[in-house]
Amino acid sequence: MLSLLLIILSLVLIAGVLWEAFESIVLPRRVTRRVRLTRLFYGTTWHLWRGLFGRVKKRKSREAWLSYFGPLSLLTLLTIWAVVLVFGFALLQWAGGVRLSVNGDAHSFGTYLYLSGVTFFTLGFGDVTPIGSAGRTLVVLEAGVGFGFLALVIGYLPVIYQGFSAREVNITLLDARAGTPPTAAELLRRHGRNGNTQDLTQLL
């Protein structure tokens, strides 16, 4: 009974992470579902990060620390996804009683975790291998998931970097358009003074 529950838990972890990655990276439209692990992650970590560095007195230092959150949280999220997938496959193999060919009699959960990590990142050391069709099928499946996940992340990071770069350009230009620090009144005053209402409309 316990093994069955662990197998169900591992399948839920794997499917949940893959679905979150699909919605966050591949799906082009906005997801309106209220319960999302990614949204929970960003909501929690942003409150912690803002509470920690939002109290910095110097404005430039505070803005610099707060600006690190976006790229750092993205890398952290991708790392968490990978760790959960490795853990999920290891738990699935361990709970399913997959027999291993390993030096000695080390069939602890740590051995399954090591096999899962080596398989997911396609290292292929070969010092720990599964015995039987079920175990081999799981290893091949995990290798495919790992390869696809890493390829998806490698292709996704440049797109995100371009988005961050475009945002930084707009923030830099905002000082010239609305003063330092930028204010809505200064933005309207500068554009209204020269009659650049068309530029203001395009900006807004």
C-alpha angles and dihedrals in degrees: 000000000000091000091053092051091049091050090051090048092051092049091050091051093049095044092044094053094044091050092047090050090049093050094044100043112018106029108087098201129071116268112232097188108124099211108065128148091214092054090047090050094051094043093052099041094044092054090049093046094046092047090051101044101020089081095061106123100213108080097213093048091047093050091046093053092045091050090058091065097078101056094033094050091049092054090045092051092051090049092051091051091052093047093049092049092050090047092046094053091045090051091048092052093043096047091044091057096239109183117230134207103222137145109268122354099299104144097146124134089258090063091053089047090052091049090049093050094047090048097045094052090042094236094141101196092163096211090116118038133167123246119218135030096276094055093045091049091053092049092051091047092050092048089054092048091047094049092048093045093051092046090050092050093047090051093044100051096067090051091052091046090055089051092051091047092052090049092051090051091054091047091051092050090048091071091057092046101043107019131247112321092023116240132180092233092054090047092054093043095053095047094041093050093062095032093245094150091138091057090047091051091050091048093051 
